[in-house]
Amino acid sequence: MDWAAFFTLHDDSPRGGPSDGDSLDWALALAGVPADGAICDAGCGPGADIAALLAHVPRGRVEAVDLHPHHAERATARFADERRARVRQGDMGALTGPFDLIWSAGALHFLGVTEGLSRWRAALAPGGAVAFSEACWFTATPSARARAFWDREYPRITDAAGIAAQVQAAGYAILGQRPLSDAAWEGYFQPMERQIATLRPGASAAIADVLAAAEDEIATWRACRAEYGYLLTVARPR
């Protein structure tokens, strides 16, 4: 991928993937994060969820980690004056903790569900939990269009039972699961569409390719939203 072209599209995007406040609130309530708790935002992107995470721990703290320097720089700038938030560029597979919750919005797939959860176990405080969203089939018979998209983007996509099996293989018990809402997806896609419209006139070949791929992602989800989405899972080590 041409990362310069990718970040040209995503530079001003408010978030790095689908999520919303209702989903975050549900997950943190289910996990029982204390008001003085410590939360890690693993794969934080530009930092879209940090403020909401801080609101759940008014006497606690949030550490946010992202591998891409560009994302870490944006999140750092957004929370430079927030003493309870620390943002760093680094490997989310090497967290130290201890954390009462590890929150990962659409990023755990970079490690693999079972592998990532296994690594994160040692970074959790006693009674700590993980909340993560993962691409998920909502049908046993996806259309050719949906299948072709995910064969390119993430061939390991599975269904809710498959995600549950991966969680259990890491030695975790599932506290709850629910799909992200359409609003969570539109909150990600609509700002992207505005940026696409801004960038299209005079776009270089590399940027044009990135714009076309983004438009295909948006159109495919809108056409096939009943077939797939993100499943939000909250789990705790057994």
mmCIF file of N, CA and C in Angstrom, residues 93 107-121 132 134 156 162-172:
data_model
loop_
_atom_site.group_PDB
_atom_site.id
_atom_site.type_symbol
_atom_site.label_atom_id
_atom_site.label_comp_id
_atom_site.label_asym_id
_atom_site.label_seq_id
_atom_site.Cartn_x
_atom_site.Cartn_y
_atom_site.Cartn_z
ATOM 1 N N GLY A 93 1.039 -5.414 20.780
ATOM 2 C CA GLY A 93 1.220 -6.798 21.205
ATOM 3 C C GLY A 93 2.166 -6.944 22.374
ATOM 4 N N ALA A 107 -8.829 -3.366 15.799
ATOM 5 C CA ALA A 107 -7.386 -3.501 15.590
ATOM 6 C C ALA A 107 -6.818 -4.860 15.978
ATOM 7 N N LEU A 108 -7.549 -5.651 16.747
ATOM 8 C CA LEU A 108 -6.996 -6.915 17.238
ATOM 9 C C LEU A 108 -6.645 -7.868 16.104
ATOM 10 N N HIS A 109 -7.301 -7.723 14.956
ATOM 11 C CA HIS A 109 -7.028 -8.642 13.850
ATOM 12 C C HIS A 109 -5.575 -8.574 13.386
ATOM 13 N N PHE A 110 -4.894 -7.467 13.664
ATOM 14 C CA PHE A 110 -3.482 -7.377 13.274
ATOM 15 C C PHE A 110 -2.636 -8.411 14.017
ATOM 16 N N LEU A 111 -3.045 -8.762 15.224
ATOM 17 C CA LEU A 111 -2.349 -9.789 16.005
ATOM 18 C C LEU A 111 -2.981 -11.159 15.826
ATOM 19 N N GLY A 112 -4.262 -11.193 15.502
ATOM 20 C CA GLY A 112 -5.045 -12.421 15.549
ATOM 21 C C GLY A 112 -5.736 -12.486 16.899
ATOM 22 N N VAL A 113 -6.995 -12.894 16.926
ATOM 23 C CA VAL A 113 -7.774 -12.849 18.166
ATOM 24 C C VAL A 113 -7.130 -13.688 19.262
ATOM 25 N N THR A 114 -6.875 -14.953 18.987
ATOM 26 C CA THR A 114 -6.318 -15.828 20.024
ATOM 27 C C THR A 114 -4.923 -15.380 20.444
ATOM 28 N N GLU A 115 -4.082 -15.052 19.477
ATOM 29 C CA GLU A 115 -2.717 -14.619 19.788
ATOM 30 C C GLU A 115 -2.728 -13.320 20.585
ATOM 31 N N GLY A 116 -3.530 -12.360 20.158
ATOM 32 C CA GLY A 116 -3.571 -11.080 20.849
ATOM 33 C C GLY A 116 -4.088 -11.204 22.269
ATOM 34 N N LEU A 117 -5.176 -11.934 22.449
ATOM 35 C CA LEU A 117 -5.715 -12.117 23.794
ATOM 36 C C LEU A 117 -4.726 -12.848 24.691
ATOM 37 N N SER A 118 -4.031 -13.816 24.142
ATOM 38 C CA SER A 118 -3.032 -14.546 24.926
ATOM 39 C C SER A 118 -1.920 -13.608 25.393
ATOM 40 N N ARG A 119 -1.484 -12.722 24.515
ATOM 41 C CA ARG A 119 -0.432 -11.765 24.891
ATOM 42 C C ARG A 119 -0.933 -10.767 25.927
ATOM 43 N N TRP A 120 -2.182 -10.359 25.799
ATOM 44 C CA TRP A 120 -2.709 -9.316 26.682
ATOM 45 C C TRP A 120 -3.046 -9.814 28.078
ATOM 46 N N ARG A 121 -3.167 -11.094 28.258
ATOM 47 C CA ARG A 121 -3.542 -11.628 29.571
ATOM 48 C C ARG A 121 -2.630 -11.084 30.673
ATOM 49 N N PHE A 132 -13.172 -5.837 22.341
ATOM 50 C CA PHE A 132 -12.628 -5.659 20.996
ATOM 51 C C PHE A 132 -13.716 -5.875 19.953
ATOM 52 N N GLU A 134 -14.381 -7.029 15.914
ATOM 53 C CA GLU A 134 -13.744 -7.886 14.914
ATOM 54 C C GLU A 134 -14.716 -8.106 13.759
ATOM 55 N N ARG A 156 -9.375 -14.259 6.941
ATOM 56 C CA ARG A 156 -9.640 -14.990 8.187
ATOM 57 C C ARG A 156 -10.977 -14.625 8.820
ATOM 58 N N GLY A 162 -17.232 -18.566 15.462
ATOM 59 C CA GLY A 162 -15.796 -18.661 15.223
ATOM 60 C C GLY A 162 -15.009 -17.715 16.105
ATOM 61 N N ILE A 163 -15.513 -16.486 16.278
ATOM 62 C CA ILE A 163 -14.852 -15.539 17.172
ATOM 63 C C ILE A 163 -14.886 -16.060 18.601
ATOM 64 N N ALA A 164 -16.032 -16.597 19.020
ATOM 65 C CA ALA A 164 -16.137 -17.144 20.372
ATOM 66 C C ALA A 164 -15.133 -18.267 20.593
ATOM 67 N N ALA A 165 -14.950 -19.114 19.596
ATOM 68 C CA ALA A 165 -13.988 -20.215 19.721
ATOM 69 C C ALA A 165 -12.565 -19.679 19.866
ATOM 70 N N GLN A 166 -12.233 -18.613 19.143
ATOM 71 C CA GLN A 166 -10.901 -18.020 19.250
ATOM 72 C C GLN A 166 -10.689 -17.407 20.635
ATOM 73 N N VAL A 167 -11.715 -16.775 21.163
ATOM 74 C CA VAL A 167 -11.633 -16.190 22.505
ATOM 75 C C VAL A 167 -11.423 -17.287 23.547
ATOM 76 N N GLN A 168 -12.195 -18.343 23.434
ATOM 77 C CA GLN A 168 -12.088 -19.441 24.396
ATOM 78 C C GLN A 168 -10.753 -20.159 24.294
ATOM 79 N N ALA A 169 -10.191 -20.227 23.082
ATOM 80 C CA ALA A 169 -8.886 -20.866 22.902
ATOM 81 C C ALA A 169 -7.782 -20.101 23.618
ATOM 82 N N ALA A 170 -7.998 -18.808 23.848
ATOM 83 C CA ALA A 170 -7.023 -17.997 24.582
ATOM 84 C C ALA A 170 -7.239 -18.072 26.088
ATOM 85 N N GLY A 171 -8.247 -18.839 26.514
ATOM 86 C CA GLY A 171 -8.504 -18.992 27.938
ATOM 87 C C GLY A 171 -9.357 -17.888 28.536
ATOM 88 N N TYR A 172 -10.223 -17.299 27.731
ATOM 89 C CA TYR A 172 -11.108 -16.230 28.197
ATOM 90 C C TYR A 172 -12.558 -16.711 28.205
#
